[in-house]
Amino acid sequence: MRNVMDNQAIVELIQNEDYFLITSHVDPDGDNIASQLGLLSIFKELGKHAVIVDQDATPVAYQFLLNDDVIYHQLPPDTRYDYSFVLDAANLDRVGDSVVALIQQGNGVINIDHHTSNTRFGTYNWVEPEACATAIVVYKLAKALGVTLTPEMATRLYAGIITDTGRFRYTNTTLETFEVSADLVRHGANPSYVATQIYDQEPISKLRLLVKVLSSLQSAADGKIHWLQITKSCYDETGSNVYESENMINYATSIKGTKLAILFREMENSDRIRVSFRSKGFVNVDKLAQCFGGGGHAAAAGARIPGTLAEVQQKVLTEACKWV
Amino acid sequence: MRNVMDNQAIVELIQNEDYFLITSHVDPDGDNIASQLGLLSIFKELGKHAVIVDQDATPVAYQFLLNDDVIYHQLPPDTRYDYSFVLDAANLDRVGDSVVALIQQGNGVINIDHHTSNTRFGTYNWVEPEACATAIVVYKLAKALGVTLTPEMATRLYAGIITDTGRFRYTNTTLETFEVSADLVRHGANPSYVATQIYDQEPISKLRLLVKVLSSLQSAADGKIHWLQITKSCYDETGSNVYESENMINYATSIKGTKLAILFREMENSDRIRVSFRSKGFVNVDKLAQCFGGGGHAAAAGARIPGTLAEVQQKVLTEACKWV
């Protein structure tokens, strides 16, 4: 829920303070990078000093959003920051140990997010679970601050919206999504440019991996379940890496009649199997994943389950068949 | 360009007349079906009598838009129509011979379209080349008629927008695209429902075909060209058909460094090879396709070239290498 007093406190804090740290969760995604850079643009526009420090590297697909800015992975020497903005993270653990240590040295934490499960860990919290992306919350912050959107700001925030909605495809896509997108385009976001940068710069290795993944397609429960797998050797044989397998579960979801899609992935240096679940509305996969010590959202969830690929597949498919 | 007098004449014709035929081009796509059904919804709302007759069958992916309506492929007996609405067709040839014959029996033709190459073949023409979809032109017609958008109308027109922009991805995606989409969502279009119906009801055969297509990936011109092929036997071996290969060229386009993507397809009952071209902005593929008697748009074009697969590939790749 919105806390109007907190929102106003955040606006006033930005107006009164000058030195900020910006961060987000490990395993960065589009909305994570876009929201941080969008907020950085706002601070630049207001003449504030801010630095982004993330624990993990920025995925190649989102590096075009940087322009002349930098996302650091260690605090640059002699950097002053009095308050830390934590974006798109449901709880503080999600930002990673090294960044939590930095945050604890500041005067306070401003929590900007859209996850339903957000724990309100901040000194001040601006959390909107109904927003499709944290970029939308940052957009509202810009409006509350009276900042005129620049093309850079608009481009960055638009990138957050399209990645967190799967290009206006997921159930979080609402009227607000389109109204804000229209305003961002009005202020200089170029939809085809952003989509091309994010979706049309793929390494060939990803297509080679996709061939292997699609070749593994199998069905269960009379076609109500479709599942895919990636063994460790797939990465070596195709020159790809685990990041390139992101979203490949969507191919299993896309099949007519599928109620539940599952992707099994062997993990490097681990005796666990990473299992991803997607639902088309019939199964609450958050609850299904909880059976295996995992969790997530009703439509998208995951777990890391000990055992061999064959063992985990048998265990998970036996349970999953009861849910469809 | 818009012709305001024609637009007003079309509004008045709809107000004054009662019996209409609606049609569109052969080889139907999303915008084609969506625009026709959107216009049908408008006519229903106004208490008019209208019937849709298309030469070709309606693709499965768009049949959810029908609700209780019917798209005919022959004129039902004793159907009266005084004027014909031709949607999303650049010229009259595109609607197919059997439907052209029907149109010629009416009192006049109303041409509603967004193709730059539209020949203004109608008695009245409402053509907006800057619109991302014919659905946008139908939306404007509804506004001009003072029709309040129903959820059915909004859902249909929204489907036209997402299919003709590739879910807000192509260069035709503009501020108007988002403003109209927002208004359609405001009036009852459900973005995730529509996307799920169109994109998540795929036959398994399509994934099997995709494996074959991706396995054929090759590059030329130091990776500036990436190309794919589909032989006749691919369809039999996977249980798929030519319709399922639509948009697979996008995988070649998606690769980093690609300036030009090409898909070669053997055709049933033909000694020609169907060649599709996509550009990421560096090459005008309309002009490239014209070298082979084809054509299209600057970013997407095609040709049907006589010869064996190997012959056509050699000829096209030799020419294409000069363009990148």
Coordinates of N, CA and C in Angstrom, one line a residue, chain A residues 198-287:
Chain A
I198 N 17.6 -4.2 -26.5 CA 17.4 -5.2 -25.5 C 17.2 -6.6 -26.1
Y199 N 16.5 -6.7 -27.2 CA 16.1 -8.0 -27.7 C 16.8 -8.5 -28.9
D200 N 17.5 -7.6 -29.6 CA 18.1 -7.9 -30.9 C 19.6 -7.8 -30.9
Q201 N 20.2 -8.1 -29.8 CA 21.7 -8.1 -29.7 C 22.1 -9.4 -29.1
E202 N 21.5 -10.5 -29.5 CA 21.7 -11.8 -28.9 C 23.0 -12.4 -29.4
P203 N 23.7 -13.1 -28.6 CA 24.8 -13.9 -29.1 C 24.3 -15.2 -29.8
I204 N 25.0 -15.6 -30.8 CA 24.6 -16.8 -31.6 C 24.5 -18.0 -30.6
S205 N 25.4 -18.0 -29.6 CA 25.4 -19.2 -28.7 C 24.0 -19.4 -28.0
K206 N 23.3 -18.3 -27.9 CA 22.0 -18.4 -27.3 C 21.0 -19.2 -28.2
L207 N 21.1 -18.9 -29.5 CA 20.3 -19.7 -30.4 C 20.7 -21.2 -30.5
R208 N 22.0 -21.4 -30.4 CA 22.4 -22.8 -30.3 C 21.9 -23.5 -29.1
L209 N 21.9 -22.8 -28.0 CA 21.4 -23.3 -26.7 C 19.9 -23.6 -26.8
L210 N 19.2 -22.6 -27.5 CA 17.8 -22.7 -27.7 C 17.4 -24.0 -28.4
V211 N 18.2 -24.4 -29.4 CA 18.0 -25.6 -30.2 C 18.0 -26.8 -29.3
K212 N 19.0 -26.8 -28.4 CA 19.1 -27.9 -27.4 C 18.0 -28.0 -26.5
V213 N 17.6 -26.8 -26.0 CA 16.5 -26.7 -25.0 C 15.2 -27.2 -25.6
L214 N 14.9 -26.7 -26.8 CA 13.6 -27.1 -27.5 C 13.6 -28.5 -27.8
S215 N 14.8 -29.1 -28.1 CA 14.9 -30.5 -28.5 C 14.5 -31.4 -27.3
S216 N 14.6 -30.8 -26.1 CA 14.4 -31.6 -24.9 C 12.9 -31.6 -24.4
L217 N 12.1 -30.9 -25.2 CA 10.7 -30.8 -24.8 C 10.0 -32.1 -24.6
Q218 N 9.3 -32.2 -23.5 CA 8.5 -33.4 -23.2 C 7.2 -32.9 -22.5
S219 N 6.2 -33.8 -22.6 CA 4.9 -33.5 -21.9 C 4.5 -34.5 -20.9
A220 N 3.7 -34.1 -20.0 CA 3.2 -35.0 -18.9 C 1.7 -34.6 -18.7
A221 N 1.0 -35.4 -17.9 CA -0.4 -35.1 -17.5 C -1.2 -34.7 -18.8
D222 N -1.1 -35.6 -19.8 CA -1.9 -35.4 -21.0 C -1.7 -34.0 -21.7
G223 N -0.5 -33.5 -21.6 CA -0.2 -32.3 -22.3 C -0.5 -31.0 -21.4
K224 N -1.0 -31.2 -20.2 CA -1.3 -30.1 -19.3 C 0.0 -29.5 -18.8
I225 N 1.1 -30.4 -18.7 CA 2.4 -30.0 -18.3 C 3.3 -30.2 -19.5
H226 N 4.1 -29.1 -19.8 CA 5.2 -29.3 -20.7 C 6.5 -28.9 -20.0
W227 N 7.6 -29.6 -20.3 CA 8.8 -29.3 -19.6 C 10.1 -29.4 -20.5
L228 N 11.1 -28.7 -20.1 CA 12.3 -28.6 -20.8 C 13.5 -28.8 -19.8
Q229 N 14.6 -29.1 -20.4 CA 15.8 -29.3 -19.5 C 17.1 -28.8 -20.1
I230 N 18.0 -28.4 -19.2 CA 19.3 -27.9 -19.7 C 20.3 -28.7 -18.8
T231 N 21.2 -29.5 -19.4 CA 22.2 -30.1 -18.7 C 23.5 -29.2 -18.7
K232 N 24.4 -29.5 -17.8 CA 25.6 -28.7 -17.7 C 26.4 -28.7 -19.1
S233 N 26.3 -29.9 -19.7 CA 27.1 -30.0 -21.0 C 26.5 -29.1 -22.1
C234 N 25.3 -28.8 -22.0 CA 24.6 -27.9 -23.0 C 25.4 -26.6 -23.2
Y235 N 25.8 -26.0 -22.0 CA 26.5 -24.7 -22.1 C 27.8 -24.9 -22.8
D236 N 28.6 -25.9 -22.5 CA 29.9 -26.1 -23.1 C 29.7 -26.4 -24.6
E237 N 28.8 -27.2 -24.9 CA 28.6 -27.6 -26.3 C 28.2 -26.5 -27.2
T238 N 27.6 -25.5 -26.6 CA 27.0 -24.4 -27.5 C 27.8 -23.1 -27.2
G239 N 28.7 -23.1 -26.3 CA 29.5 -21.9 -25.9 C 28.6 -20.8 -25.2
S240 N 27.5 -21.3 -24.6 CA 26.6 -20.3 -23.9 C 26.8 -20.4 -22.4
N241 N 26.1 -19.6 -21.7 CA 26.1 -19.6 -20.2 C 24.7 -19.6 -19.7
V242 N 24.6 -19.7 -18.4 CA 23.3 -19.9 -17.7 C 22.4 -18.6 -17.9
Y243 N 23.0 -17.4 -18.1 CA 22.2 -16.2 -18.3 C 21.4 -16.3 -19.6
E244 N 22.0 -17.0 -20.6 CA 21.4 -17.0 -21.9 C 20.1 -18.0 -21.8
S245 N 20.0 -18.7 -20.8 CA 18.8 -19.6 -20.7 C 17.6 -18.9 -20.1
E246 N 17.8 -17.7 -19.7 CA 16.7 -16.9 -19.1 C 15.5 -16.8 -20.0
N247 N 14.3 -17.0 -19.5 CA 13.1 -16.9 -20.3 C 12.8 -18.1 -21.2
M248 N 13.7 -19.0 -21.4 CA 13.5 -20.1 -22.3 C 12.3 -21.0 -21.9
I249 N 11.9 -20.9 -20.6 CA 10.8 -21.7 -20.2 C 9.5 -21.2 -20.9
N250 N 9.5 -19.9 -21.4 CA 8.4 -19.4 -22.1 C 7.9 -20.2 -23.3
Y251 N 8.9 -20.9 -23.9 CA 8.5 -21.8 -25.0 C 7.6 -22.9 -24.6
A252 N 7.8 -23.4 -23.4 CA 7.0 -24.5 -22.9 C 5.6 -23.9 -22.5
T253 N 5.6 -22.7 -22.0 CA 4.4 -22.0 -21.6 C 3.5 -21.7 -22.9
S254 N 4.2 -21.5 -24.0 CA 3.5 -21.0 -25.2 C 2.6 -22.1 -25.8
I255 N 2.8 -23.3 -25.4 CA 2.1 -24.4 -26.1 C 0.7 -24.5 -25.7
K256 N -0.2 -24.7 -26.7 CA -1.6 -24.8 -26.5 C -1.9 -25.9 -25.5
G257 N -2.7 -25.7 -24.6 CA -3.1 -26.7 -23.6 C -2.2 -26.8 -22.4
T258 N -1.1 -26.2 -22.4 CA -0.2 -26.1 -21.2 C -0.8 -25.4 -20.1
K259 N -0.9 -26.0 -18.9 CA -1.3 -25.3 -17.7 C -0.1 -25.0 -16.9
L260 N 0.9 -25.8 -17.0 CA 2.1 -25.7 -16.1 C 3.3 -26.0 -17.0
A261 N 4.3 -25.0 -17.0 CA 5.5 -25.2 -17.7 C 6.6 -25.3 -16.7
I262 N 7.6 -26.2 -16.9 CA 8.7 -26.5 -16.0 C 10.0 -26.5 -16.8
L263 N 11.0 -25.8 -16.2 CA 12.4 -25.9 -16.8 C 13.3 -26.4 -15.7
F264 N 14.0 -27.5 -16.0 CA 15.0 -28.1 -15.1 C 16.4 -27.7 -15.6
R265 N 17.2 -27.1 -14.7 CA 18.6 -26.7 -15.1 C 19.6 -27.3 -14.1
E266 N 20.6 -28.1 -14.6 CA 21.7 -28.4 -13.8 C 22.5 -27.2 -13.5
M267 N 23.1 -27.1 -12.3 CA 23.9 -25.9 -11.9 C 25.3 -26.2 -11.8
E268 N 26.2 -25.3 -12.2 CA 27.6 -25.4 -12.1 C 27.9 -25.4 -10.6
N269 N 28.9 -26.3 -10.2 CA 29.4 -26.3 -8.8 C 28.3 -26.4 -7.7
S270 N 27.3 -27.2 -8.1 CA 26.2 -27.4 -7.1 C 25.6 -28.8 -7.3
D271 N 25.1 -29.5 -6.3 CA 24.4 -30.7 -6.5 C 22.9 -30.5 -6.4
R272 N 22.5 -29.3 -6.7 CA 21.1 -29.0 -6.7 C 20.7 -28.7 -8.2
I273 N 19.4 -29.0 -8.4 CA 18.8 -28.7 -9.8 C 17.9 -27.4 -9.6
R274 N 18.2 -26.5 -10.5 CA 17.4 -25.3 -10.5 C 16.1 -25.5 -11.3
V275 N 14.9 -25.4 -10.6 CA 13.7 -25.7 -11.3 C 12.8 -24.4 -11.3
S276 N 12.4 -24.1 -12.6 CA 11.5 -22.9 -12.7 C 10.1 -23.4 -13.1
F277 N 9.1 -22.7 -12.6 CA 7.7 -23.0 -12.9 C 7.0 -21.8 -13.5
R278 N 6.2 -22.0 -14.5 CA 5.3 -21.0 -15.0 C 3.9 -21.5 -15.1
S279 N 2.9 -20.7 -14.7 CA 1.5 -21.1 -14.7 C 0.8 -20.2 -15.7
K280 N -0.2 -20.7 -16.4 CA -1.1 -19.9 -17.2 C -2.4 -19.6 -16.5
G281 N -2.3 -19.6 -15.2 CA -3.5 -19.1 -14.4 C -4.3 -20.2 -13.7
F282 N -3.9 -21.5 -14.0 CA -4.7 -22.6 -13.4 C -4.0 -23.0 -12.1
V283 N -2.7 -22.9 -12.0 CA -2.0 -23.4 -10.9 C -1.3 -22.3 -10.2
N284 N -1.3 -22.3 -8.9 CA -0.5 -21.3 -8.1 C 0.9 -21.9 -7.9
V285 N 1.8 -21.5 -8.8 CA 3.2 -22.1 -8.7 C 4.0 -21.6 -7.5
D286 N 3.6 -20.5 -6.9 CA 4.3 -20.1 -5.7 C 4.1 -21.2 -4.7
K287 N 2.9 -21.7 -4.5 CA 2.6 -22.8 -3.6 C 3.2 -24.1 -4.0

